[in-house]
Amino acid sequence: MKRDKQVKRKIAFPMIAHYNDAVRYFIERGLGQTYIMQPAMTRRTMALGEKLSPDMVCTPFKTILGSMIEALEAGAEVLIMTMGYCRLGYYGELAESILREQGYDFDYVNFAEYTTGHPKDYLKAVKAICPHVRPAKAMKALREALDMVKMIDDIECQYYMNCGFETEPGSFKAALTRFYRDMRTAKTRKDIEAGYENCRQAFEKLPIAKDQNALKVGLIGEYFTVMDAFSNLDLEQALADMGVEVHRWMNVSHRNLDYPGEKNLHVRIKAYCRYEMGPTSTANIWKAKKYAEDGFDGIIHVKSAGCTPEIEIMPVIRNISEDYKIPVLFLTYDTQTATAGLMTRLEAFYDMIAMRKKVIQ
Ligand code: SF4
């Protein structure tokens, strides 16, 4: 038994945005195991997942599956799968059976099986990952990892609001890249905080040329696709490069860690929607309305092909658009979506909101 304790398991989690660094921190610092970081997602990841997926599943399933395969190729022995409030809740089971059919050998911890609302069941999931977990140590590392998530979200928020106005080309990106590197190598809370502080201060010092007429666009949409730059073809950067101040409320901090709750948000959108329509619907409708009330120049709604919850809120978003006279661009991503097509639509949207701003000013 003693010897077992010393054998570190090689654990991986599907790639999503830049949150894998926080998962890595928890696995290594809290559970004392080895984290396998698969390569950043590429077209190969998508192709691997697409080849083995049923046609009608939504695109995040395909990227998650491809990313799991790349984790197994990188040496992972244990795969962790997230839970979800839509069919994502069933995807864990489906992904496991596809991978086993392909002959992959691995242990599997599917969080959907442990999501009962009882904290003791989450502990069971953690024990499935690491049977000899020391709860106090794991809790401490979890709190630090969640703080890292909040810092990643805050830094990305600041980055996309300002990088489109930098006067020294590449200066914001350089600071952001340093920050990601610091999160990737952080071993203590001090390292995390130092990395965050360095980046925050660097952003503050960097010169920008932004006036009060800068175009402001708010992004809303499906959880995975709107947050993950690979999945949305780097939409935020493309907008920022056009000189737009980009806002995105949807992130793990806002939607999961500090979420104000369905009931509270429902009160704010009751003129538009009476019932809950999906995992991110209430928040997206509320945020679309808020962007409109705050005088944003446009809203972009992002979703994966086949995402039923986000398809259902489109008429509501259109109503908000009509009531507040705010332009909305709807973007749907599937495995064939290419940058050229996206840029054509973005440039047309940009020209339209820029002209509109000149006319109404
Ligand atoms: S929210 Fe939509 S795209 Fe995301 S997993 Fe659920 S159905 Fe699929």
PDB file of N, CA and C in Angstrom, residues 253-336:
ATOM      1  N   SER A 253     -15.420  32.350 -13.963  1.00  0.00           N
ATOM      2  CA  SER A 253     -15.642  33.157 -12.746  1.00  0.00           C
ATOM      3  C   SER A 253     -17.083  33.637 -12.682  1.00  0.00           C
ATOM      4  N   HIS A 254     -17.532  34.251 -13.785  1.00  0.00           N
ATOM      5  CA  HIS A 254     -18.877  34.832 -13.751  1.00  0.00           C
ATOM      6  C   HIS A 254     -19.974  33.773 -13.752  1.00  0.00           C
ATOM      7  N   ARG A 255     -19.813  32.760 -14.610  1.00  0.00           N
ATOM      8  CA  ARG A 255     -20.916  31.800 -14.776  1.00  0.00           C
ATOM      9  C   ARG A 255     -20.950  30.727 -13.676  1.00  0.00           C
ATOM     10  N   ASN A 256     -19.777  30.423 -13.105  1.00  0.00           N
ATOM     11  CA  ASN A 256     -19.751  29.321 -12.131  1.00  0.00           C
ATOM     12  C   ASN A 256     -19.355  29.747 -10.722  1.00  0.00           C
ATOM     13  N   LEU A 257     -18.368  30.610 -10.606  1.00  0.00           N
ATOM     14  CA  LEU A 257     -17.854  30.908  -9.258  1.00  0.00           C
ATOM     15  C   LEU A 257     -18.614  32.045  -8.585  1.00  0.00           C
ATOM     16  N   ASP A 258     -18.962  33.080  -9.340  1.00  0.00           N
ATOM     17  CA  ASP A 258     -19.649  34.231  -8.727  1.00  0.00           C
ATOM     18  C   ASP A 258     -21.035  34.429  -9.335  1.00  0.00           C
ATOM     19  N   TYR A 259     -21.640  33.377  -9.788  1.00  0.00           N
ATOM     20  CA  TYR A 259     -22.898  33.505 -10.532  1.00  0.00           C
ATOM     21  C   TYR A 259     -24.023  34.021  -9.634  1.00  0.00           C
ATOM     22  N   PRO A 260     -24.755  35.061 -10.079  1.00  0.00           N
ATOM     23  CA  PRO A 260     -25.819  35.595  -9.222  1.00  0.00           C
ATOM     24  C   PRO A 260     -27.056  34.690  -9.140  1.00  0.00           C
ATOM     25  N   GLY A 261     -27.112  33.652  -9.967  1.00  0.00           N
ATOM     26  CA  GLY A 261     -28.224  32.693  -9.815  1.00  0.00           C
ATOM     27  C   GLY A 261     -29.355  32.941 -10.787  1.00  0.00           C
ATOM     28  N   GLU A 262     -29.969  31.831 -11.209  1.00  0.00           N
ATOM     29  CA  GLU A 262     -31.042  31.923 -12.212  1.00  0.00           C
ATOM     30  C   GLU A 262     -32.186  32.823 -11.743  1.00  0.00           C
ATOM     31  N   LYS A 263     -32.580  32.658 -10.472  1.00  0.00           N
ATOM     32  CA  LYS A 263     -33.762  33.397 -10.011  1.00  0.00           C
ATOM     33  C   LYS A 263     -33.531  34.901 -10.062  1.00  0.00           C
ATOM     34  N   ASN A 264     -32.375  35.329  -9.575  1.00  0.00           N
ATOM     35  CA  ASN A 264     -32.097  36.770  -9.577  1.00  0.00           C
ATOM     36  C   ASN A 264     -32.045  37.326 -10.994  1.00  0.00           C
ATOM     37  N   LEU A 265     -31.399  36.566 -11.876  1.00  0.00           N
ATOM     38  CA  LEU A 265     -31.292  37.062 -13.248  1.00  0.00           C
ATOM     39  C   LEU A 265     -32.641  37.043 -13.945  1.00  0.00           C
ATOM     40  N   HIS A 266     -33.454  36.042 -13.594  1.00  0.00           N
ATOM     41  CA  HIS A 266     -34.763  35.946 -14.231  1.00  0.00           C
ATOM     42  C   HIS A 266     -35.601  37.207 -14.023  1.00  0.00           C
ATOM     43  N   VAL A 267     -35.474  37.791 -12.832  1.00  0.00           N
ATOM     44  CA  VAL A 267     -36.235  39.007 -12.549  1.00  0.00           C
ATOM     45  C   VAL A 267     -35.847  40.085 -13.551  1.00  0.00           C
ATOM     46  N   ARG A 268     -34.575  40.123 -13.901  1.00  0.00           N
ATOM     47  CA  ARG A 268     -34.104  41.183 -14.797  1.00  0.00           C
ATOM     48  C   ARG A 268     -34.489  40.940 -16.252  1.00  0.00           C
ATOM     49  N   ILE A 269     -34.875  39.724 -16.583  1.00  0.00           N
ATOM     50  CA  ILE A 269     -35.228  39.477 -18.002  1.00  0.00           C
ATOM     51  C   ILE A 269     -36.691  39.065 -18.143  1.00  0.00           C
ATOM     52  N   LYS A 270     -37.501  39.303 -17.135  1.00  0.00           N
ATOM     53  CA  LYS A 270     -38.870  38.757 -17.187  1.00  0.00           C
ATOM     54  C   LYS A 270     -39.696  39.342 -18.329  1.00  0.00           C
ATOM     55  N   ALA A 271     -39.326  40.533 -18.831  1.00  0.00           N
ATOM     56  CA  ALA A 271     -40.054  41.103 -19.973  1.00  0.00           C
ATOM     57  C   ALA A 271     -39.800  40.280 -21.238  1.00  0.00           C
ATOM     58  N   TYR A 272     -38.743  39.496 -21.247  1.00  0.00           N
ATOM     59  CA  TYR A 272     -38.383  38.765 -22.457  1.00  0.00           C
ATOM     60  C   TYR A 272     -38.581  37.261 -22.376  1.00  0.00           C
ATOM     61  N   CYS A 273     -38.587  36.739 -21.193  1.00  0.00           N
ATOM     62  CA  CYS A 273     -38.530  35.287 -21.116  1.00  0.00           C
ATOM     63  C   CYS A 273     -39.054  34.807 -19.766  1.00  0.00           C
ATOM     64  N   ARG A 274     -40.002  33.863 -19.830  1.00  0.00           N
ATOM     65  CA  ARG A 274     -40.626  33.421 -18.593  1.00  0.00           C
ATOM     66  C   ARG A 274     -39.952  32.161 -18.028  1.00  0.00           C
ATOM     67  N   TYR A 275     -39.425  31.330 -18.929  1.00  0.00           N
ATOM     68  CA  TYR A 275     -38.917  30.038 -18.471  1.00  0.00           C
ATOM     69  C   TYR A 275     -37.407  29.912 -18.701  1.00  0.00           C
ATOM     70  N   GLU A 276     -36.832  29.044 -17.936  1.00  0.00           N
ATOM     71  CA  GLU A 276     -35.417  28.712 -18.109  1.00  0.00           C
ATOM     72  C   GLU A 276     -35.266  27.914 -19.410  1.00  0.00           C
ATOM     73  N   MET A 277     -34.297  28.286 -20.251  1.00  0.00           N
ATOM     74  CA  MET A 277     -34.206  27.640 -21.562  1.00  0.00           C
ATOM     75  C   MET A 277     -32.913  26.866 -21.786  1.00  0.00           C
ATOM     76  N   GLY A 278     -32.027  26.858 -20.827  1.00  0.00           N
ATOM     77  CA  GLY A 278     -30.778  26.117 -21.057  1.00  0.00           C
ATOM     78  C   GLY A 278     -29.688  26.564 -20.118  1.00  0.00           C
ATOM     79  N   PRO A 279     -28.523  25.953 -20.228  1.00  0.00           N
ATOM     80  CA  PRO A 279     -27.466  26.184 -19.237  1.00  0.00           C
ATOM     81  C   PRO A 279     -26.956  27.621 -19.155  1.00  0.00           C
ATOM     82  N   THR A 280     -26.951  28.313 -20.288  1.00  0.00           N
ATOM     83  CA  THR A 280     -26.417  29.684 -20.254  1.00  0.00           C
ATOM     84  C   THR A 280     -27.426  30.702 -20.770  1.00  0.00           C
ATOM     85  N   SER A 281     -28.659  30.253 -21.016  1.00  0.00           N
ATOM     86  CA  SER A 281     -29.638  31.112 -21.686  1.00  0.00           C
ATOM     87  C   SER A 281     -29.984  32.352 -20.876  1.00  0.00           C
ATOM     88  N   THR A 282     -30.316  32.153 -19.599  1.00  0.00           N
ATOM     89  CA  THR A 282     -30.744  33.290 -18.789  1.00  0.00           C
ATOM     90  C   THR A 282     -29.629  34.340 -18.734  1.00  0.00           C
ATOM     91  N   ALA A 283     -28.426  33.863 -18.497  1.00  0.00           N
ATOM     92  CA  ALA A 283     -27.300  34.794 -18.395  1.00  0.00           C
ATOM     93  C   ALA A 283     -27.074  35.523 -19.724  1.00  0.00           C
ATOM     94  N   ASN A 284     -27.194  34.792 -20.840  1.00  0.00           N
ATOM     95  CA  ASN A 284     -26.950  35.433 -22.133  1.00  0.00           C
ATOM     96  C   ASN A 284     -28.025  36.465 -22.469  1.00  0.00           C
ATOM     97  N   ILE A 285     -29.282  36.134 -22.153  1.00  0.00           N
ATOM     98  CA  ILE A 285     -30.360  37.103 -22.428  1.00  0.00           C
ATOM     99  C   ILE A 285     -30.152  38.340 -21.551  1.00  0.00           C
ATOM    100  N   TRP A 286     -29.876  38.095 -20.266  1.00  0.00           N
ATOM    101  CA  TRP A 286     -29.640  39.230 -19.356  1.00  0.00           C
ATOM    102  C   TRP A 286     -28.474  40.085 -19.860  1.00  0.00           C
ATOM    103  N   LYS A 287     -27.396  39.425 -20.266  1.00  0.00           N
ATOM    104  CA  LYS A 287     -26.213  40.192 -20.648  1.00  0.00           C
ATOM    105  C   LYS A 287     -26.455  40.951 -21.956  1.00  0.00           C
ATOM    106  N   ALA A 288     -27.203  40.346 -22.885  1.00  0.00           N
ATOM    107  CA  ALA A 288     -27.523  41.055 -24.138  1.00  0.00           C
ATOM    108  C   ALA A 288     -28.299  42.331 -23.805  1.00  0.00           C
ATOM    109  N   LYS A 289     -29.257  42.201 -22.901  1.00  0.00           N
ATOM    110  CA  LYS A 289     -30.063  43.366 -22.503  1.00  0.00           C
ATOM    111  C   LYS A 289     -29.175  44.413 -21.826  1.00  0.00           C
ATOM    112  N   LYS A 290     -28.281  43.945 -20.998  1.00  0.00           N
ATOM    113  CA  LYS A 290     -27.391  44.859 -20.262  1.00  0.00           C
ATOM    114  C   LYS A 290     -26.447  45.587 -21.237  1.00  0.00           C
ATOM    115  N   TYR A 291     -25.902  44.854 -22.212  1.00  0.00           N
ATOM    116  CA  TYR A 291     -25.032  45.515 -23.194  1.00  0.00           C
ATOM    117  C   TYR A 291     -25.826  46.598 -23.929  1.00  0.00           C
ATOM    118  N   ALA A 292     -27.075  46.262 -24.277  1.00  0.00           N
ATOM    119  CA  ALA A 292     -27.914  47.230 -24.993  1.00  0.00           C
ATOM    120  C   ALA A 292     -28.174  48.452 -24.112  1.00  0.00           C
ATOM    121  N   GLU A 293     -28.543  48.214 -22.855  1.00  0.00           N
ATOM    122  CA  GLU A 293     -28.824  49.337 -21.937  1.00  0.00           C
ATOM    123  C   GLU A 293     -27.579  50.193 -21.702  1.00  0.00           C
ATOM    124  N   ASP A 294     -26.422  49.559 -21.734  1.00  0.00           N
ATOM    125  CA  ASP A 294     -25.181  50.297 -21.471  1.00  0.00           C
ATOM    126  C   ASP A 294     -24.625  50.998 -22.714  1.00  0.00           C
ATOM    127  N   GLY A 295     -25.365  50.976 -23.803  1.00  0.00           N
ATOM    128  CA  GLY A 295     -24.965  51.735 -24.985  1.00  0.00           C
ATOM    129  C   GLY A 295     -23.875  51.093 -25.825  1.00  0.00           C
ATOM    130  N   PHE A 296     -23.766  49.786 -25.763  1.00  0.00           N
ATOM    131  CA  PHE A 296     -22.788  49.125 -26.624  1.00  0.00           C
ATOM    132  C   PHE A 296     -23.178  49.328 -28.095  1.00  0.00           C
ATOM    133  N   ASP A 297     -22.182  49.207 -28.984  1.00  0.00           N
ATOM    134  CA  ASP A 297     -22.452  49.427 -30.407  1.00  0.00           C
ATOM    135  C   ASP A 297     -22.933  48.167 -31.107  1.00  0.00           C
ATOM    136  N   GLY A 298     -22.698  47.015 -30.522  1.00  0.00           N
ATOM    137  CA  GLY A 298     -23.163  45.784 -31.152  1.00  0.00           C
ATOM    138  C   GLY A 298     -22.996  44.600 -30.218  1.00  0.00           C
ATOM    139  N   ILE A 299     -23.721  43.531 -30.569  1.00  0.00           N
ATOM    140  CA  ILE A 299     -23.633  42.286 -29.795  1.00  0.00           C
ATOM    141  C   ILE A 299     -23.308  41.171 -30.782  1.00  0.00           C
ATOM    142  N   ILE A 300     -22.443  40.274 -30.372  1.00  0.00           N
ATOM    143  CA  ILE A 300     -22.203  39.082 -31.199  1.00  0.00           C
ATOM    144  C   ILE A 300     -22.585  37.855 -30.378  1.00  0.00           C
ATOM    145  N   HIS A 301     -23.462  37.056 -30.970  1.00  0.00           N
ATOM    146  CA  HIS A 301     -23.899  35.822 -30.311  1.00  0.00           C
ATOM    147  C   HIS A 301     -23.171  34.655 -30.970  1.00  0.00           C
ATOM    148  N   VAL A 302     -22.493  33.867 -30.147  1.00  0.00           N
ATOM    149  CA  VAL A 302     -21.627  32.791 -30.644  1.00  0.00           C
ATOM    150  C   VAL A 302     -22.199  31.446 -30.208  1.00  0.00           C
ATOM    151  N   LYS A 303     -22.274  30.517 -31.158  1.00  0.00           N
ATOM    152  CA  LYS A 303     -22.705  29.177 -30.724  1.00  0.00           C
ATOM    153  C   LYS A 303     -22.111  28.111 -31.632  1.00  0.00           C
ATOM    154  N   SER A 304     -22.158  26.899 -31.125  1.00  0.00           N
ATOM    155  CA  SER A 304     -21.719  25.772 -31.922  1.00  0.00           C
ATOM    156  C   SER A 304     -22.902  25.286 -32.755  1.00  0.00           C
ATOM    157  N   ALA A 305     -22.604  24.683 -33.884  1.00  0.00           N
ATOM    158  CA  ALA A 305     -23.679  24.071 -34.678  1.00  0.00           C
ATOM    159  C   ALA A 305     -24.342  22.993 -33.818  1.00  0.00           C
ATOM    160  N   GLY A 306     -25.644  22.944 -33.870  1.00  0.00           N
ATOM    161  CA  GLY A 306     -26.368  21.903 -33.131  1.00  0.00           C
ATOM    162  C   GLY A 306     -26.577  22.214 -31.663  1.00  0.00           C
ATOM    163  N   CYS A 307     -26.281  23.424 -31.240  1.00  0.00           N
ATOM    164  CA  CYS A 307     -26.463  23.773 -29.824  1.00  0.00           C
ATOM    165  C   CYS A 307     -27.911  24.228 -29.598  1.00  0.00           C
ATOM    166  N   THR A 308     -28.746  23.302 -29.189  1.00  0.00           N
ATOM    167  CA  THR A 308     -30.176  23.607 -29.060  1.00  0.00           C
ATOM    168  C   THR A 308     -30.451  24.776 -28.107  1.00  0.00           C
ATOM    169  N   PRO A 309     -29.872  24.801 -26.901  1.00  0.00           N
ATOM    170  CA  PRO A 309     -30.212  25.906 -25.991  1.00  0.00           C
ATOM    171  C   PRO A 309     -29.925  27.286 -26.590  1.00  0.00           C
ATOM    172  N   GLU A 310     -28.812  27.397 -27.295  1.00  0.00           N
ATOM    173  CA  GLU A 310     -28.476  28.727 -27.833  1.00  0.00           C
ATOM    174  C   GLU A 310     -29.269  29.052 -29.096  1.00  0.00           C
ATOM    175  N   ILE A 311     -29.710  28.029 -29.830  1.00  0.00           N
ATOM    176  CA  ILE A 311     -30.589  28.286 -30.981  1.00  0.00           C
ATOM    177  C   ILE A 311     -31.906  28.860 -30.454  1.00  0.00           C
ATOM    178  N   GLU A 312     -32.360  28.316 -29.328  1.00  0.00           N
ATOM    179  CA  GLU A 312     -33.663  28.729 -28.791  1.00  0.00           C
ATOM    180  C   GLU A 312     -33.683  30.165 -28.299  1.00  0.00           C
ATOM    181  N   ILE A 313     -32.551  30.688 -27.875  1.00  0.00           N
ATOM    182  CA  ILE A 313     -32.612  32.073 -27.380  1.00  0.00           C
ATOM    183  C   ILE A 313     -32.454  33.111 -28.494  1.00  0.00           C
ATOM    184  N   MET A 314     -32.183  32.657 -29.724  1.00  0.00           N
ATOM    185  CA  MET A 314     -31.980  33.630 -30.800  1.00  0.00           C
ATOM    186  C   MET A 314     -33.173  34.577 -31.021  1.00  0.00           C
ATOM    187  N   PRO A 315     -34.428  34.058 -31.005  1.00  0.00           N
ATOM    188  CA  PRO A 315     -35.542  34.997 -31.168  1.00  0.00           C
ATOM    189  C   PRO A 315     -35.616  36.037 -30.045  1.00  0.00           C
ATOM    190  N   VAL A 316     -35.229  35.621 -28.838  1.00  0.00           N
ATOM    191  CA  VAL A 316     -35.260  36.571 -27.715  1.00  0.00           C
ATOM    192  C   VAL A 316     -34.202  37.658 -27.927  1.00  0.00           C
ATOM    193  N   ILE A 317     -33.036  37.233 -28.390  1.00  0.00           N
ATOM    194  CA  ILE A 317     -31.960  38.209 -28.639  1.00  0.00           C
ATOM    195  C   ILE A 317     -32.392  39.177 -29.761  1.00  0.00           C
ATOM    196  N   ARG A 318     -33.107  38.623 -30.764  1.00  0.00           N
ATOM    197  CA  ARG A 318     -33.603  39.499 -31.841  1.00  0.00           C
ATOM    198  C   ARG A 318     -34.582  40.536 -31.284  1.00  0.00           C
ATOM    199  N   ASN A 319     -35.433  40.116 -30.341  1.00  0.00           N
ATOM    200  CA  ASN A 319     -36.370  41.075 -29.738  1.00  0.00           C
ATOM    201  C   ASN A 319     -35.620  42.184 -29.004  1.00  0.00           C
ATOM    202  N   ILE A 320     -34.580  41.793 -28.296  1.00  0.00           N
ATOM    203  CA  ILE A 320     -33.776  42.809 -27.592  1.00  0.00           C
ATOM    204  C   ILE A 320     -33.155  43.761 -28.614  1.00  0.00           C
ATOM    205  N   SER A 321     -32.663  43.174 -29.713  1.00  0.00           N
ATOM    206  CA  SER A 321     -32.053  43.981 -30.763  1.00  0.00           C
ATOM    207  C   SER A 321     -33.049  45.014 -31.312  1.00  0.00           C
ATOM    208  N   GLU A 322     -34.275  44.565 -31.545  1.00  0.00           N
ATOM    209  CA  GLU A 322     -35.292  45.494 -32.079  1.00  0.00           C
ATOM    210  C   GLU A 322     -35.674  46.550 -31.056  1.00  0.00           C
ATOM    211  N   ASP A 323     -35.888  46.133 -29.814  1.00  0.00           N
ATOM    212  CA  ASP A 323     -36.335  47.081 -28.791  1.00  0.00           C
ATOM    213  C   ASP A 323     -35.297  48.157 -28.511  1.00  0.00           C
ATOM    214  N   TYR A 324     -34.033  47.753 -28.499  1.00  0.00           N
ATOM    215  CA  TYR A 324     -32.972  48.711 -28.144  1.00  0.00           C
ATOM    216  C   TYR A 324     -32.238  49.247 -29.371  1.00  0.00           C
ATOM    217  N   LYS A 325     -32.661  48.805 -30.536  1.00  0.00           N
ATOM    218  CA  LYS A 325     -32.006  49.215 -31.792  1.00  0.00           C
ATOM    219  C   LYS A 325     -30.492  48.986 -31.724  1.00  0.00           C
ATOM    220  N   ILE A 326     -30.162  47.781 -31.334  1.00  0.00           N
ATOM    221  CA  ILE A 326     -28.730  47.441 -31.276  1.00  0.00           C
ATOM    222  C   ILE A 326     -28.461  46.288 -32.251  1.00  0.00           C
ATOM    223  N   PRO A 327     -27.477  46.455 -33.137  1.00  0.00           N
ATOM    224  CA  PRO A 327     -27.194  45.389 -34.109  1.00  0.00           C
ATOM    225  C   PRO A 327     -26.667  44.120 -33.430  1.00  0.00           C
ATOM    226  N   VAL A 328     -27.101  42.974 -33.961  1.00  0.00           N
ATOM    227  CA  VAL A 328     -26.625  41.682 -33.441  1.00  0.00           C
ATOM    228  C   VAL A 328     -26.112  40.835 -34.602  1.00  0.00           C
ATOM    229  N   LEU A 329     -24.960  40.250 -34.412  1.00  0.00           N
ATOM    230  CA  LEU A 329     -24.430  39.302 -35.400  1.00  0.00           C
ATOM    231  C   LEU A 329     -24.477  37.910 -34.773  1.00  0.00           C
ATOM    232  N   PHE A 330     -25.087  36.951 -35.481  1.00  0.00           N
ATOM    233  CA  PHE A 330     -25.149  35.563 -34.985  1.00  0.00           C
ATOM    234  C   PHE A 330     -24.086  34.740 -35.708  1.00  0.00           C
ATOM    235  N   LEU A 331     -23.230  34.115 -34.945  1.00  0.00           N
ATOM    236  CA  LEU A 331     -22.171  33.278 -35.544  1.00  0.00           C
ATOM    237  C   LEU A 331     -22.330  31.834 -35.095  1.00  0.00           C
ATOM    238  N   THR A 332     -22.305  30.920 -36.053  1.00  0.00           N
ATOM    239  CA  THR A 332     -22.394  29.488 -35.741  1.00  0.00           C
ATOM    240  C   THR A 332     -21.102  28.808 -36.192  1.00  0.00           C
ATOM    241  N   TYR A 333     -20.541  28.035 -35.302  1.00  0.00           N
ATOM    242  CA  TYR A 333     -19.267  27.372 -35.622  1.00  0.00           C
ATOM    243  C   TYR A 333     -19.467  25.867 -35.732  1.00  0.00           C
ATOM    244  N   ASP A 334     -18.926  25.291 -36.806  1.00  0.00           N
ATOM    245  CA  ASP A 334     -18.838  23.833 -36.871  1.00  0.00           C
ATOM    246  C   ASP A 334     -17.424  23.464 -37.308  1.00  0.00           C
ATOM    247  N   THR A 335     -17.209  22.193 -37.560  1.00  0.00           N
ATOM    248  CA  THR A 335     -15.829  21.771 -37.837  1.00  0.00           C
ATOM    249  C   THR A 335     -15.316  22.323 -39.173  1.00  0.00           C
ATOM    250  N   GLN A 336     -16.231  22.796 -40.019  1.00  0.00           N
ATOM    251  CA  GLN A 336     -15.799  23.308 -41.332  1.00  0.00           C
ATOM    252  C   GLN A 336     -15.675  24.829 -41.354  1.00  0.00           C
TER     253      GLN A 336
END
